Structures are given as C-alpha cells and as structure tokens.
Amino acid sequence: MDFQWTDHTPVIFTYWHPFEPNNFRNTQEDCVSIWGAEGRWDDSPCNLTLPSICKKLGTKNDGKPQHQDCKQAFANSLVFGRSGDSFWIGLYDKASPGSFHWLSGDEVSFTNWNRDQPVTVHGGCVSMATGSETGLWEVRECASSKAKFICRQNQDTSLSPEPPAPQPTPSLSGSCPSGWKSDSNLRYCYKVFHSSQLEQKLSWLQAHLYCRKHGANLLSISGPDEEHFVLQVLHEAFGESEDHEQHWFWIGLNRRNPMDNGSWKWSDGLALTYQNFGRYYYNIRQCAAADLGTMTWLAMHCDSELDWICKIPRGSVEQEPEVSEGTSSPEWITFQEADYKFFDHRTTWDQAQRICSWFDSSLASVHSAEEEAFLANTLRKMPKVEGDNWWLGLHTYENDGRFRWSDHSVLNYVSLGPWEATPTQP
C-alpha cells in the first residue's frame, strides 16, 4: 500500500487509526477518509460515498486581526495544566494608564479580561492566568511583577537557518559496509544486533542512539519487499526452524513525541505508508518491535530491553563511535560525575521520561544520601517549588509491585516518607 497525495506533495505526515491501512477483508481500499472524534485516518474503497474536504492556496494575510477567539483558545492550550504560573503577553498601558496597546502595533480588537479587570496600575502590563482562570487577562506592574512569557512569530519568519537539503536517494550500485547485507533491488543495507554478539540488550532509545552513532538508523520499512528481505536476514542469522516466539527486535517506529498526538512515525523520517501491526495493540506503549518469526509488529514499552536492527544507505561508510571527554551544557548541573537538568513544568511520569529521552538522558535515579541532599538543596533554590513534587525514575513495571529505576541502575538506596512502603526490587 503506497499512498500519494492528489496534489503531488510528498507524504511527510500520517495519522492512521490502529491497524490501518489494512484493505479490510481483502477489499480494494485505495482512498483515505477521516473517521472518529480524533480525526484519524482510515483506508476506504474509492467508490464509497462520503462528504469531502477541498483545499486551495490561501490569499496573502493583510495583517488585520482575524479569529482572535481561536488564537486565545490556542494560547489557553499552551498553558493548560500549569497551575500557579502567569504568562506575559504583549499588551500594556505604559503611555496612558487604562489605555492598552499591543507591542506589535496591532489594533486592540479583542480582550479576555478576568473578573474585576482591568485595574488601574501605574506602568501596567498584562499577563495571562492559569489554573481555574486559564487564559484570562490581568494587569500587573511591569517593573516589579514576574511571570513567564509566550512569544509569537509570523509564519513566514524564520529564527533558524534554512533546513539542510534532503539526503540524496541512495544508489542501487552503492556497496554495503562490511558485515551489512542488502538485496539488488534495495537501496539500503541492514544489520542485526543481538545479545549473543554484544552481551546486552537495549531500550528503544539506546538502540536508536547506537544506530545513529554508527551512521545508521533503526530499521524503517517502506513496504512488503523490504520487510521480506529483512525477514530473510533474520532467518539466516537464527534459522527458520528455531522457536521464535517472544523474540522481538526494535524497529524505528515510535510515537514518543507528545507533539505528534499519538501518531506513529519512523525515526529516520520515512513516511508511514505501510504498517504490519499484529493482533494486539496497546495504546499506552510508545515504541514498536518486530517479531523474528513473522515480522509482525507489536507496540511495547520503550524501556523494554530487546535486540535491534539498523539500516544504512548503500554507499555509506559505517562510523566508529567517537570517544571524547565532552562538556556539560550550562543548563545542566554537575554532581559526582553526573549531570542534572530540572524542568519546572508539570507533566505525567511518562511525559517526563519522554522529555528526558529527548536529551539522551533518563529521569533521575538516587543512590546515596549525598545525592539526595544535592537534589533537595537544588530544589530549595528554585522558585515556586514549595509543596511541589518532582518526578524521579523509580517506577513499577505494569504495576507488578516491583520497583526499578528507569535508567536500569541498581536499586541500592531508598528514602521514602513514613507512610510509604519500602519498594521491592525485581
């Protein structure tokens, strides 16, 4: 199943329902429809009668305020769940108390004042509230009040250099690095890494970084031909007669980025136009693995430790990982040979662990009273932490009652409150 847009733009984003696309009951489902409250996609017969959505190039924005209530709703979504914080917006009355102006010079055609606002304050600036009053505006003294802030830029404005040009399509005549395998009809080379070679299995992120350090990526699959060849490589390594049940390998498919709203994506940027999920599909699991016996896919917890498969373009040179001393980012705090970064916005435990993974790190583990004291002293110096709780990496796996650190270090130190049970190690 190779889907294309009718306007010939490249397929760089997909938002399929679980188990889609699937050609249900072997019917020819070559067109795509939006179905359900989440707006996810379903492959459907092209002769099915449905409403449709048209799209054309828009006219140039004349800069006049439009749909301000929608903009306010979007701003609300950015600060939702951050109770106790306030955020500066660009409205102020410095020139004339009670007469408000936007810093951008735009006309004030929409307001969203809180109850009993605006108040008259000498040198007044406007902030946006959170909590039960999320999004409502309040006047505060510009010089003495402190708040976080939200920035806005026009869509045609760039704060970063132009993105690099797309990588050229690998040549079919290119060679593979030593130890990597390919087929004459494929433009990539493949290599299986398993614990009998390396004496360890890895989490999804560790496997992803391992491939990247070698100039490759975790396996992405563009269609049945590529999948069939990878299955041959696996069978060559392990034999078809072996009992393959429960032998899984990490592939690059994941939905770890919360900004993608739960949509599966390949880690190398390949568009998801083909899928082969098996029968069981877990909404709470964010990374995908392939079965050695059938190459069907299964959603798994990203911190599960598995073997993995890397993929590299033909003609590439396998890189040797660099060994360097490295330096710590100024935003990180060093203590006893480890670096720590503190995030003061509220998230779930899974979201916090995912954010740490973006920085090639994990939620903090604690292994001594000295390390615990360091964390406590650092938190005391941070603003607005009184009564707050901060996530650590200690957790149970599928609520089995056995605790472990998310970085897989040994649970050798415990410091719980008087009413908390002592965690059991795996």
PDB file of C-alpha atoms in Angstrom, residues 45-198:
ATOM      1  CA  PRO A  45     -12.949   1.944  -1.122  1.00  0.00           C
ATOM      2  CA  CYS A  46     -12.731   4.834  -3.582  1.00  0.00           C
ATOM      3  CA  ASN A  47     -16.357   4.262  -4.721  1.00  0.00           C
ATOM      4  CA  LEU A  48     -17.665   4.828  -1.186  1.00  0.00           C
ATOM      5  CA  THR A  49     -19.976   7.868  -0.987  1.00  0.00           C
ATOM      6  CA  LEU A  50     -18.720  10.352   1.651  1.00  0.00           C
ATOM      7  CA  PRO A  51     -18.570  14.132   2.239  1.00  0.00           C
ATOM      8  CA  SER A  52     -15.300  15.672   1.078  1.00  0.00           C
ATOM      9  CA  ILE A  53     -12.879  18.467   2.004  1.00  0.00           C
ATOM     10  CA  CYS A  54     -11.248  20.743  -0.590  1.00  0.00           C
ATOM     11  CA  LYS A  55      -8.075  22.774  -0.095  1.00  0.00           C
ATOM     12  CA  LYS A  56      -6.529  25.576  -2.138  1.00  0.00           C
ATOM     13  CA  LEU A  57      -3.711  28.051  -1.680  1.00  0.00           C
ATOM     14  CA  GLY A  58      -4.751  30.892   0.609  1.00  0.00           C
ATOM     15  CA  THR A  59      -4.531  34.589  -0.165  1.00  0.00           C
ATOM     16  CA  LYS A  60      -1.879  36.727   1.482  1.00  0.00           C
ATOM     17  CA  ASN A  61      -2.684  37.791   5.054  1.00  0.00           C
ATOM     18  CA  ASP A  62      -3.222  41.568   5.209  1.00  0.00           C
ATOM     19  CA  GLY A  63      -2.097  41.669   8.854  1.00  0.00           C
ATOM     20  CA  LYS A  64      -5.533  42.521  10.283  1.00  0.00           C
ATOM     21  CA  PRO A  65      -6.627  40.614  13.394  1.00  0.00           C
ATOM     22  CA  GLN A  66      -8.802  37.632  12.497  1.00  0.00           C
ATOM     23  CA  HIS A  67     -10.338  34.832  14.566  1.00  0.00           C
ATOM     24  CA  GLN A  68      -8.990  36.244  17.816  1.00  0.00           C
ATOM     25  CA  ASP A  69     -11.106  33.856  19.875  1.00  0.00           C
ATOM     26  CA  CYS A  70      -9.361  30.944  18.135  1.00  0.00           C
ATOM     27  CA  LYS A  71      -5.973  32.482  18.903  1.00  0.00           C
ATOM     28  CA  GLN A  72      -6.976  32.835  22.550  1.00  0.00           C
ATOM     29  CA  ALA A  73      -8.117  29.214  22.676  1.00  0.00           C
ATOM     30  CA  PHE A  74      -4.778  28.125  21.218  1.00  0.00           C
ATOM     31  CA  ALA A  75      -2.888  30.197  23.800  1.00  0.00           C
ATOM     32  CA  ASN A  76      -5.005  28.544  26.519  1.00  0.00           C
ATOM     33  CA  SER A  77      -3.936  25.131  25.269  1.00  0.00           C
ATOM     34  CA  LEU A  78      -0.263  26.114  25.556  1.00  0.00           C
ATOM     35  CA  VAL A  79      -0.524  26.927  29.269  1.00  0.00           C
ATOM     36  CA  PHE A  80      -3.160  24.374  30.297  1.00  0.00           C
ATOM     37  CA  GLY A  81      -2.148  22.358  33.365  1.00  0.00           C
ATOM     38  CA  ARG A  82       0.472  24.856  34.578  1.00  0.00           C
ATOM     39  CA  SER A  83      -1.434  25.988  37.643  1.00  0.00           C
ATOM     40  CA  GLY A  84       0.213  28.754  39.673  1.00  0.00           C
ATOM     41  CA  ASP A  85       2.061  30.308  36.728  1.00  0.00           C
ATOM     42  CA  SER A  86       1.321  33.542  34.877  1.00  0.00           C
ATOM     43  CA  PHE A  87       2.472  34.424  31.356  1.00  0.00           C
ATOM     44  CA  TRP A  88       3.208  37.889  29.972  1.00  0.00           C
ATOM     45  CA  ILE A  89       1.507  38.833  26.713  1.00  0.00           C
ATOM     46  CA  GLY A  90       2.304  41.878  24.575  1.00  0.00           C
ATOM     47  CA  LEU A  91      -0.461  44.182  25.899  1.00  0.00           C
ATOM     48  CA  TYR A  92       0.476  47.210  28.047  1.00  0.00           C
ATOM     49  CA  ASP A  93      -0.682  50.689  29.104  1.00  0.00           C
ATOM     50  CA  LYS A  94       2.611  52.432  29.896  1.00  0.00           C
ATOM     51  CA  ALA A  95       1.848  55.547  27.855  1.00  0.00           C
ATOM     52  CA  SER A  96      -1.606  56.170  29.324  1.00  0.00           C
ATOM     53  CA  PRO A  97      -2.995  54.169  32.294  1.00  0.00           C
ATOM     54  CA  GLY A  98      -6.132  52.300  31.253  1.00  0.00           C
ATOM     55  CA  SER A  99      -5.454  52.733  27.515  1.00  0.00           C
ATOM     56  CA  PHE A 100      -3.951  49.478  26.273  1.00  0.00           C
ATOM     57  CA  HIS A 101      -1.795  48.873  23.215  1.00  0.00           C
ATOM     58  CA  TRP A 102      -0.147  45.821  21.648  1.00  0.00           C
ATOM     59  CA  LEU A 103       3.654  45.959  21.432  1.00  0.00           C
ATOM     60  CA  SER A 104       3.313  44.816  17.815  1.00  0.00           C
ATOM     61  CA  GLY A 105       1.248  47.911  16.974  1.00  0.00           C
ATOM     62  CA  ASP A 106      -1.838  45.825  16.115  1.00  0.00           C
ATOM     63  CA  GLU A 107      -5.248  47.252  16.898  1.00  0.00           C
ATOM     64  CA  VAL A 108      -6.816  46.061  20.186  1.00  0.00           C
ATOM     65  CA  SER A 109      -9.936  44.434  18.733  1.00  0.00           C
ATOM     66  CA  PHE A 110     -10.323  41.601  21.262  1.00  0.00           C
ATOM     67  CA  THR A 111      -9.922  41.317  25.056  1.00  0.00           C
ATOM     68  CA  ASN A 112     -10.286  38.467  27.537  1.00  0.00           C
ATOM     69  CA  TRP A 113     -10.200  40.190  30.957  1.00  0.00           C
ATOM     70  CA  ASN A 114     -10.569  38.328  34.227  1.00  0.00           C
ATOM     71  CA  ARG A 115     -13.216  39.408  36.756  1.00  0.00           C
ATOM     72  CA  ASP A 116     -12.638  42.940  38.137  1.00  0.00           C
ATOM     73  CA  GLN A 117     -10.054  43.599  35.417  1.00  0.00           C
ATOM     74  CA  PRO A 118      -8.500  45.719  34.073  1.00  0.00           C
ATOM     75  CA  VAL A 119      -7.332  47.510  37.210  1.00  0.00           C
ATOM     76  CA  THR A 120      -5.529  50.836  37.019  1.00  0.00           C
ATOM     77  CA  VAL A 121      -1.836  50.330  37.731  1.00  0.00           C
ATOM     78  CA  HIS A 122       0.958  52.811  37.100  1.00  0.00           C
ATOM     79  CA  GLY A 123       3.050  51.181  34.386  1.00  0.00           C
ATOM     80  CA  GLY A 124       0.685  48.278  33.808  1.00  0.00           C
ATOM     81  CA  CYS A 125       1.469  45.182  31.741  1.00  0.00           C
ATOM     82  CA  VAL A 126      -0.899  42.297  31.031  1.00  0.00           C
ATOM     83  CA  SER A 127      -0.386  38.660  31.945  1.00  0.00           C
ATOM     84  CA  MET A 128      -2.448  35.567  31.276  1.00  0.00           C
ATOM     85  CA  ALA A 129      -3.608  33.470  34.249  1.00  0.00           C
ATOM     86  CA  THR A 130      -3.641  29.665  34.602  1.00  0.00           C
ATOM     87  CA  GLY A 131      -5.449  27.152  36.792  1.00  0.00           C
ATOM     88  CA  SER A 132      -9.212  27.662  37.135  1.00  0.00           C
ATOM     89  CA  GLU A 133      -8.822  31.030  35.353  1.00  0.00           C
ATOM     90  CA  THR A 134      -6.709  29.760  32.466  1.00  0.00           C
ATOM     91  CA  GLY A 135      -6.367  32.306  29.673  1.00  0.00           C
ATOM     92  CA  LEU A 136      -7.968  35.267  31.456  1.00  0.00           C
ATOM     93  CA  TRP A 137      -6.044  38.551  31.377  1.00  0.00           C
ATOM     94  CA  GLU A 138      -4.846  40.533  34.401  1.00  0.00           C
ATOM     95  CA  VAL A 139      -2.988  43.846  34.754  1.00  0.00           C
ATOM     96  CA  ARG A 140       0.254  43.760  36.804  1.00  0.00           C
ATOM     97  CA  GLU A 141       3.094  46.174  37.462  1.00  0.00           C
ATOM     98  CA  CYS A 142       5.628  45.857  34.681  1.00  0.00           C
ATOM     99  CA  ALA A 143       8.686  46.671  36.816  1.00  0.00           C
ATOM    100  CA  SER A 144       8.072  44.636  39.991  1.00  0.00           C
ATOM    101  CA  SER A 145       5.934  41.657  38.882  1.00  0.00           C
ATOM    102  CA  LYS A 146       7.492  38.487  37.498  1.00  0.00           C
ATOM    103  CA  ALA A 147       5.909  35.989  35.122  1.00  0.00           C
ATOM    104  CA  LYS A 148       6.823  33.579  32.399  1.00  0.00           C
ATOM    105  CA  PHE A 149       6.075  34.615  28.836  1.00  0.00           C
ATOM    106  CA  ILE A 150       4.833  33.451  25.441  1.00  0.00           C
ATOM    107  CA  CYS A 151       6.444  34.515  22.153  1.00  0.00           C
ATOM    108  CA  ARG A 152       4.794  34.702  18.738  1.00  0.00           C
ATOM    109  CA  GLN A 153       6.245  34.971  15.255  1.00  0.00           C
ATOM    110  CA  ASN A 154       4.660  35.209  11.820  1.00  0.00           C
ATOM    111  CA  GLN A 155       4.615  32.002   9.820  1.00  0.00           C
ATOM    112  CA  ASP A 156       6.894  33.465   7.147  1.00  0.00           C
ATOM    113  CA  THR A 157       9.535  34.415   9.742  1.00  0.00           C
ATOM    114  CA  SER A 158      12.444  32.081  10.441  1.00  0.00           C
ATOM    115  CA  LEU A 159      14.514  32.122  13.625  1.00  0.00           C
ATOM    116  CA  SER A 160      16.872  29.420  12.380  1.00  0.00           C
ATOM    117  CA  PRO A 161      18.891  28.764   9.222  1.00  0.00           C
ATOM    118  CA  GLU A 162      17.290  27.031   6.266  1.00  0.00           C
ATOM    119  CA  PRO A 163      16.976  23.283   6.909  1.00  0.00           C
ATOM    120  CA  PRO A 164      19.562  21.115   5.159  1.00  0.00           C
ATOM    121  CA  ALA A 165      18.691  19.762   1.735  1.00  0.00           C
ATOM    122  CA  PRO A 166      17.101  16.297   1.696  1.00  0.00           C
ATOM    123  CA  GLN A 167      19.538  13.400   1.566  1.00  0.00           C
ATOM    124  CA  PRO A 168      20.017  12.120  -1.996  1.00  0.00           C
ATOM    125  CA  THR A 169      18.364   8.821  -2.880  1.00  0.00           C
ATOM    126  CA  PRO A 170      20.932   6.049  -2.310  1.00  0.00           C
ATOM    127  CA  SER A 171      22.242   4.419  -5.482  1.00  0.00           C
ATOM    128  CA  LEU A 172      21.417   0.778  -6.212  1.00  0.00           C
ATOM    129  CA  SER A 173      25.051   0.328  -7.258  1.00  0.00           C
ATOM    130  CA  GLY A 174      26.481   1.503  -3.933  1.00  0.00           C
ATOM    131  CA  SER A 175      28.240  -1.047  -1.751  1.00  0.00           C
ATOM    132  CA  CYS A 176      27.437  -2.033   1.830  1.00  0.00           C
ATOM    133  CA  PRO A 177      29.811  -1.690   4.775  1.00  0.00           C
ATOM    134  CA  SER A 178      31.460  -4.907   5.927  1.00  0.00           C
ATOM    135  CA  GLY A 179      29.009  -7.133   7.793  1.00  0.00           C
ATOM    136  CA  TRP A 180      25.904  -5.398   6.388  1.00  0.00           C
ATOM    137  CA  LYS A 181      23.538  -7.104   3.915  1.00  0.00           C
ATOM    138  CA  SER A 182      21.296  -5.944   1.102  1.00  0.00           C
ATOM    139  CA  ASP A 183      19.413  -7.073  -1.993  1.00  0.00           C
ATOM    140  CA  SER A 184      19.993  -5.938  -5.565  1.00  0.00           C
ATOM    141  CA  ASN A 185      16.581  -4.221  -5.606  1.00  0.00           C
ATOM    142  CA  LEU A 186      17.051  -2.327  -2.308  1.00  0.00           C
ATOM    143  CA  ARG A 187      18.873   0.971  -1.741  1.00  0.00           C
ATOM    144  CA  TYR A 188      19.760   0.273   1.913  1.00  0.00           C
ATOM    145  CA  CYS A 189      21.893  -2.172   3.880  1.00  0.00           C
ATOM    146  CA  TYR A 190      20.818  -3.959   7.064  1.00  0.00           C
ATOM    147  CA  LYS A 191      22.472  -5.435  10.134  1.00  0.00           C
ATOM    148  CA  VAL A 192      21.017  -7.314  13.103  1.00  0.00           C
ATOM    149  CA  PHE A 193      22.445  -6.657  16.562  1.00  0.00           C
ATOM    150  CA  HIS A 194      21.628  -9.202  19.235  1.00  0.00           C
ATOM    151  CA  SER A 195      22.679 -10.036  22.774  1.00  0.00           C
ATOM    152  CA  SER A 196      24.752 -13.068  21.785  1.00  0.00           C
ATOM    153  CA  GLN A 197      27.073 -10.624  19.972  1.00  0.00           C
ATOM    154  CA  LEU A 198      27.122  -7.738  22.425  1.00  0.00           C
TER     155      LEU A 198
END
